[in-house]
Structure formats: structure tokens, C-alpha cells
Amino acid sequence: MTTVRAAAALLASPLDVGRDQAAREAARELSRAGYQHEPLFDRLQREISQFLGDIMSGGGTGGGGVRSIVVIAVVLAVLAVLLLWALRRFSGGRRTDSGAVFGQRERTAAEHRAEAERLATEGGWAGAIQERLRAIARDLEERAIVTPMPGRTAVELAEVAGQALPPHATDLRAAARLFDDVTYGGAGGTREGYLTLTALDERLRSARTGAAA
């Protein structure tokens, strides 16, 4: 509505009003209180459009026209960078909320266990629980008990590993729920929860599939 009022103010001006006076009228309209609460995106869009319009209206032949083209190219480049940044941020957020066990950095089971112990020593129980379950998942993959699959969730891991190791299926499902609770449910990790996963990790390290047994 505020942009409409600005346009209306320009249309209401006499036809012989000069460019400078029209610009002053528009600036006076845009400085009113209504524009102070304009959303940031709308304000940026309006200012960029106005900026480009000023360039185009003032651009002519010769050096001025070349400068206008250069400025427009720079503005478009900045907009492209901002768009790429927004897309990457959205993509990153979507990956974080996907529920996958592993993050972007690939580690061995031993590295996940070492990180879990370090976090537990510092009292970071939520992080320690996450790293211990990742150690379990990576260990099962390294031993070919489960097939590696990018983006696998904790629940999916528990289902696949439980089928390969039926005696531990219930404990694996409980471990997956604990992982999801501290990672996506906002629950705080506890020492008891971490010790439960540590004990499960130790049992699974010596476990064998039915076929191997």
C-alpha cells in the first residue's frame, strides 16, 4: 500500500514537474511513517529498483552509458551471490532437519568413540550420546553388518541392525529414540543415557550376525 501511495503521489504531480522535483516528492512520500515498518526484503527490492531506475534514466551515450552498464552488472552480481547464499543456507538447514545419523564430516568408529569420551568428560552428555550412537552405526558398517547408506536415520539404522542382530533389536530401537530425543526433540542428555549407549556399543562390538554365528 505504501508503494502505491508513492506512485499515486507521482501521478498526482503536474505533468510538467521536473525530474528533480519528482524525485523529491517520491523521497518525501517514502520518508513517511508507513515506510518505517516496511519488511526488509520489500525495502531492499524497492531501493534496488529505484537505484536501477535512476541509473537508466540518467544513462546516455558515451562514458555515462558505459558506467551505467558496469554498475548494473555489479548489482546483478551481488544479487546472484545473495541468492546462492540463501539457497545454500536453506539446503543446509534442510539437511540438518532430515534426521540423518551422520553429519557432513566422515569419521571412523574409533574417532566417534574418542569424541564421545571427550564430550562425556566435559559433561556434554547430549553430544556424547550423539557421538556414541554414530560410533555404533559406523562400527556396524565397518564390520559389514549393515550396508552404508547416506542419510540413514537412527530409526532406520535400528531397524536394519535389529534384523541382522535380533537379540539387540530392542536396545537398538531404544538407542535410536534417545538419539532423536537429544538431537531433534530438545531433550537434555544424561550420564545414565550415555552409559546405556556405551554398554550397548560394547555388546555390539562382540556381536555376530546369525549367519556368521
mmCIF file of C-alpha atoms in Angstrom:
data_model
loop_
_atom_site.group_PDB
_atom_site.id
_atom_site.type_symbol
_atom_site.label_atom_id
_atom_site.label_comp_id
_atom_site.label_asym_id
_atom_site.label_seq_id
_atom_site.Cartn_x
_atom_site.Cartn_y
_atom_site.Cartn_z
ATOM 1 C CA MET A 1 0.000 0.000 0.000
ATOM 2 C CA THR A 2 2.849 2.380 0.799
ATOM 3 C CA THR A 3 4.417 1.823 -2.605
ATOM 4 C CA VAL A 4 1.045 2.516 -4.203
ATOM 5 C CA ARG A 5 0.797 5.815 -2.319
ATOM 6 C CA ALA A 6 4.253 6.788 -3.587
ATOM 7 C CA ALA A 7 3.242 6.052 -7.143
ATOM 8 C CA ALA A 8 -0.016 7.959 -6.643
ATOM 9 C CA ALA A 9 1.898 10.975 -5.385
ATOM 10 C CA LEU A 10 3.959 10.984 -8.553
ATOM 11 C CA LEU A 11 0.908 10.613 -10.772
ATOM 12 C CA ALA A 12 -0.864 13.437 -8.942
ATOM 13 C CA SER A 13 2.017 15.832 -9.679
ATOM 14 C CA PRO A 14 1.646 18.194 -12.668
ATOM 15 C CA LEU A 15 2.860 16.805 -15.942
ATOM 16 C CA ASP A 16 5.499 19.493 -16.298
ATOM 17 C CA VAL A 17 7.183 18.687 -12.979
ATOM 18 C CA GLY A 18 10.906 18.195 -13.496
ATOM 19 C CA ARG A 19 12.804 15.036 -12.675
ATOM 20 C CA ASP A 20 14.495 16.501 -9.598
ATOM 21 C CA GLN A 21 11.222 17.717 -8.134
ATOM 22 C CA ALA A 22 9.567 14.341 -8.822
ATOM 23 C CA ALA A 23 12.413 12.626 -7.027
ATOM 24 C CA ARG A 24 11.976 14.941 -4.052
ATOM 25 C CA GLU A 25 8.256 14.210 -3.965
ATOM 26 C CA ALA A 26 8.910 10.487 -4.015
ATOM 27 C CA ALA A 27 11.539 10.796 -1.291
ATOM 28 C CA ARG A 28 9.126 12.801 0.861
ATOM 29 C CA GLU A 29 6.439 10.134 0.419
ATOM 30 C CA LEU A 30 8.832 7.287 1.186
ATOM 31 C CA SER A 31 10.048 9.024 4.343
ATOM 32 C CA ARG A 32 6.596 8.842 5.944
ATOM 33 C CA ALA A 33 5.959 6.628 8.938
ATOM 34 C CA GLY A 34 4.400 3.825 6.898
ATOM 35 C CA TYR A 35 7.724 3.018 5.282
ATOM 36 C CA GLN A 36 9.483 2.679 8.617
ATOM 37 C CA HIS A 37 7.682 -0.622 9.179
ATOM 38 C CA GLU A 38 8.211 -1.941 5.675
ATOM 39 C CA PRO A 39 9.612 -5.510 5.565
ATOM 40 C CA LEU A 40 13.351 -5.650 4.939
ATOM 41 C CA PHE A 41 13.052 -7.668 1.732
ATOM 42 C CA ASP A 42 10.454 -5.296 0.279
ATOM 43 C CA ARG A 43 12.544 -2.307 1.225
ATOM 44 C CA LEU A 44 15.677 -3.747 -0.414
ATOM 45 C CA GLN A 45 13.701 -4.630 -3.520
ATOM 46 C CA ARG A 46 12.233 -1.132 -3.702
ATOM 47 C CA GLU A 47 15.575 0.602 -3.177
ATOM 48 C CA ILE A 48 17.329 -1.561 -5.766
ATOM 49 C CA SER A 49 14.544 -0.926 -8.277
ATOM 50 C CA GLN A 50 14.716 2.798 -7.598
ATOM 51 C CA PHE A 51 18.505 2.744 -7.912
ATOM 52 C CA LEU A 52 18.378 0.937 -11.243
ATOM 53 C CA GLY A 53 15.669 3.301 -12.432
ATOM 54 C CA ASP A 54 17.815 6.318 -11.575
ATOM 55 C CA ILE A 55 20.739 4.816 -13.472
ATOM 56 C CA MET A 56 18.663 4.031 -16.530
ATOM 57 C CA SER A 57 17.014 7.451 -16.567
ATOM 58 C CA GLY A 58 20.370 9.202 -16.257
ATOM 59 C CA GLY A 59 22.258 6.926 -18.611
ATOM 60 C CA GLY A 60 23.096 8.183 -22.022
ATOM 61 C CA THR A 61 25.667 7.592 -24.665
ATOM 62 C CA GLY A 62 29.403 7.598 -24.222
ATOM 63 C CA GLY A 63 31.067 7.243 -20.833
ATOM 64 C CA GLY A 64 27.855 7.668 -18.859
ATOM 65 C CA GLY A 65 26.212 4.744 -20.626
ATOM 66 C CA VAL A 66 29.251 2.529 -20.047
ATOM 67 C CA ARG A 67 29.297 3.402 -16.355
ATOM 68 C CA SER A 68 25.610 2.567 -16.094
ATOM 69 C CA ILE A 69 26.163 -0.844 -17.645
ATOM 70 C CA VAL A 70 29.060 -1.550 -15.271
ATOM 71 C CA VAL A 71 27.016 -0.559 -12.223
ATOM 72 C CA ILE A 72 24.082 -2.715 -13.352
ATOM 73 C CA ALA A 73 26.440 -5.684 -13.854
ATOM 74 C CA VAL A 74 27.850 -5.226 -10.348
ATOM 75 C CA VAL A 75 24.371 -5.059 -8.821
ATOM 76 C CA LEU A 76 23.303 -8.214 -10.648
ATOM 77 C CA ALA A 77 26.442 -9.995 -9.463
ATOM 78 C CA VAL A 78 25.712 -9.032 -5.858
ATOM 79 C CA LEU A 79 22.141 -10.263 -6.202
ATOM 80 C CA ALA A 80 23.399 -13.572 -7.618
ATOM 81 C CA VAL A 81 25.758 -14.030 -4.659
ATOM 82 C CA LEU A 82 22.962 -13.304 -2.199
ATOM 83 C CA LEU A 83 20.707 -15.793 -3.962
ATOM 84 C CA LEU A 84 23.360 -18.524 -3.835
ATOM 85 C CA TRP A 85 23.945 -17.826 -0.142
ATOM 86 C CA ALA A 86 20.229 -18.097 0.597
ATOM 87 C CA LEU A 87 19.954 -21.369 -1.335
ATOM 88 C CA ARG A 88 22.934 -22.881 0.473
ATOM 89 C CA ARG A 89 21.545 -21.806 3.831
ATOM 90 C CA PHE A 90 18.169 -23.342 3.027
ATOM 91 C CA SER A 91 19.801 -26.542 1.783
ATOM 92 C CA GLY A 92 21.979 -26.756 4.897
ATOM 93 C CA GLY A 93 19.004 -26.302 7.170
ATOM 94 C CA ARG A 94 17.067 -28.989 5.364
ATOM 95 C CA ARG A 95 19.937 -31.453 5.786
ATOM 96 C CA THR A 96 20.168 -30.683 9.472
ATOM 97 C CA ASP A 97 16.465 -31.400 9.990
ATOM 98 C CA SER A 98 16.496 -34.600 7.943
ATOM 99 C CA GLY A 99 17.251 -36.826 10.961
ATOM 100 C CA ALA A 100 20.396 -38.371 9.488
ATOM 101 C CA VAL A 101 22.771 -40.029 11.949
ATOM 102 C CA PHE A 102 25.991 -38.723 10.436
ATOM 103 C CA GLY A 103 26.938 -35.124 9.755
ATOM 104 C CA GLN A 104 28.969 -33.762 6.879
ATOM 105 C CA ARG A 105 32.336 -34.901 8.254
ATOM 106 C CA GLU A 106 33.109 -38.590 7.860
ATOM 107 C CA ARG A 107 34.823 -40.309 10.802
ATOM 108 C CA THR A 108 35.730 -43.834 11.777
ATOM 109 C CA ALA A 109 34.062 -45.651 14.652
ATOM 110 C CA ALA A 110 37.186 -45.145 16.764
ATOM 111 C CA GLU A 111 37.137 -41.412 16.096
ATOM 112 C CA HIS A 112 33.459 -41.170 17.075
ATOM 113 C CA ARG A 113 34.179 -43.070 20.310
ATOM 114 C CA ALA A 114 37.086 -40.788 21.151
ATOM 115 C CA GLU A 115 34.929 -37.710 20.556
ATOM 116 C CA ALA A 116 32.143 -39.214 22.670
ATOM 117 C CA GLU A 117 34.553 -39.805 25.556
ATOM 118 C CA ARG A 118 35.889 -36.277 25.295
ATOM 119 C CA LEU A 119 32.402 -34.772 25.411
ATOM 120 C CA ALA A 120 31.416 -37.030 28.303
ATOM 121 C CA THR A 121 34.475 -35.896 30.258
ATOM 122 C CA GLU A 122 33.347 -32.291 29.768
ATOM 123 C CA GLY A 123 29.781 -33.106 30.792
ATOM 124 C CA GLY A 124 28.376 -32.613 27.307
ATOM 125 C CA TRP A 125 26.029 -35.575 27.564
ATOM 126 C CA ALA A 126 23.864 -34.754 24.567
ATOM 127 C CA GLY A 127 26.858 -34.550 22.245
ATOM 128 C CA ALA A 128 28.391 -37.622 23.833
ATOM 129 C CA ILE A 129 25.205 -39.622 23.187
ATOM 130 C CA GLN A 130 25.167 -38.487 19.569
ATOM 131 C CA GLU A 131 28.786 -39.457 19.010
ATOM 132 C CA ARG A 132 28.375 -42.827 20.732
ATOM 133 C CA LEU A 133 25.446 -43.771 18.511
ATOM 134 C CA ARG A 134 27.454 -42.659 15.496
ATOM 135 C CA ALA A 135 30.268 -44.903 16.697
ATOM 136 C CA ILE A 136 27.802 -47.799 16.867
ATOM 137 C CA ALA A 137 26.499 -47.071 13.367
ATOM 138 C CA ARG A 138 29.975 -46.725 11.868
ATOM 139 C CA ASP A 139 31.219 -49.869 13.595
ATOM 140 C CA LEU A 140 28.327 -51.877 12.160
ATOM 141 C CA GLU A 141 29.145 -50.506 8.720
ATOM 142 C CA GLU A 142 32.865 -51.210 9.058
ATOM 143 C CA ARG A 143 32.106 -54.790 10.028
ATOM 144 C CA ALA A 144 29.680 -55.157 7.096
ATOM 145 C CA ILE A 145 26.782 -55.968 9.403
ATOM 146 C CA VAL A 146 24.813 -53.135 7.819
ATOM 147 C CA THR A 147 25.353 -51.611 4.393
ATOM 148 C CA PRO A 148 26.420 -47.937 4.423
ATOM 149 C CA MET A 149 23.631 -45.643 3.257
ATOM 150 C CA PRO A 150 23.961 -41.828 3.160
ATOM 151 C CA GLY A 151 21.215 -40.001 5.030
ATOM 152 C CA ARG A 152 20.169 -43.011 7.081
ATOM 153 C CA THR A 153 18.247 -42.036 10.215
ATOM 154 C CA ALA A 154 18.723 -43.526 13.657
ATOM 155 C CA VAL A 155 15.377 -45.334 13.412
ATOM 156 C CA GLU A 156 16.330 -46.815 10.043
ATOM 157 C CA LEU A 157 19.659 -47.914 11.475
ATOM 158 C CA ALA A 158 17.930 -49.609 14.385
ATOM 159 C CA GLU A 159 15.570 -51.476 12.064
ATOM 160 C CA VAL A 160 18.311 -52.724 9.738
ATOM 161 C CA ALA A 161 20.749 -53.600 12.516
ATOM 162 C CA GLY A 162 17.967 -55.221 14.543
ATOM 163 C CA GLN A 163 17.186 -57.554 11.668
ATOM 164 C CA ALA A 164 20.861 -58.551 11.462
ATOM 165 C CA LEU A 165 21.235 -58.809 15.256
ATOM 166 C CA PRO A 166 17.830 -59.869 16.643
ATOM 167 C CA PRO A 167 18.959 -60.184 20.293
ATOM 168 C CA HIS A 168 19.868 -56.466 20.289
ATOM 169 C CA ALA A 169 16.891 -55.153 18.304
ATOM 170 C CA THR A 170 15.059 -53.725 21.331
ATOM 171 C CA ASP A 171 18.165 -51.977 22.656
ATOM 172 C CA LEU A 172 18.919 -50.548 19.224
ATOM 173 C CA ARG A 173 15.432 -49.051 18.949
ATOM 174 C CA ALA A 174 15.775 -47.506 22.415
ATOM 175 C CA ALA A 175 19.159 -46.061 21.430
ATOM 176 C CA ALA A 176 17.644 -44.555 18.276
ATOM 177 C CA ARG A 177 14.863 -42.898 20.296
ATOM 178 C CA LEU A 178 17.428 -41.464 22.714
ATOM 179 C CA PHE A 179 19.487 -40.088 19.833
ATOM 180 C CA ASP A 180 16.440 -38.427 18.247
ATOM 181 C CA ASP A 181 15.316 -37.002 21.591
ATOM 182 C CA VAL A 182 18.605 -35.209 22.276
ATOM 183 C CA THR A 183 19.240 -34.250 18.644
ATOM 184 C CA TYR A 184 15.829 -33.137 17.385
ATOM 185 C CA GLY A 185 13.493 -33.262 20.376
ATOM 186 C CA GLY A 186 15.311 -30.715 22.530
ATOM 187 C CA ALA A 187 15.822 -33.196 25.380
ATOM 188 C CA GLY A 188 18.911 -32.835 27.539
ATOM 189 C CA GLY A 189 21.343 -35.723 27.576
ATOM 190 C CA THR A 190 22.162 -37.506 30.824
ATOM 191 C CA ARG A 191 25.043 -39.534 32.153
ATOM 192 C CA GLU A 192 22.772 -42.553 32.501
ATOM 193 C CA GLY A 193 21.709 -42.317 28.869
ATOM 194 C CA TYR A 194 25.311 -42.111 27.737
ATOM 195 C CA LEU A 195 26.342 -45.102 29.836
ATOM 196 C CA THR A 196 23.453 -47.078 28.357
ATOM 197 C CA LEU A 197 24.738 -46.422 24.839
ATOM 198 C CA THR A 198 28.301 -47.175 25.908
ATOM 199 C CA ALA A 199 27.257 -50.570 27.251
ATOM 200 C CA LEU A 200 25.300 -51.290 24.053
ATOM 201 C CA ASP A 201 28.313 -50.317 21.978
ATOM 202 C CA GLU A 202 30.487 -52.772 23.898
ATOM 203 C CA ARG A 203 27.969 -55.594 23.457
ATOM 204 C CA LEU A 204 27.562 -54.933 19.752
ATOM 205 C CA ARG A 205 31.323 -54.912 19.168
ATOM 206 C CA SER A 206 31.457 -58.581 20.086
ATOM 207 C CA ALA A 207 28.140 -59.495 18.461
ATOM 208 C CA ARG A 208 27.889 -61.544 15.310
ATOM 209 C CA THR A 209 25.078 -61.911 12.835
ATOM 210 C CA GLY A 210 23.073 -65.109 12.793
ATOM 211 C CA ALA A 211 24.701 -66.254 9.555
ATOM 212 C CA ALA A 212 28.217 -65.589 10.882
ATOM 213 C CA ALA A 213 27.469 -67.413 14.119
#
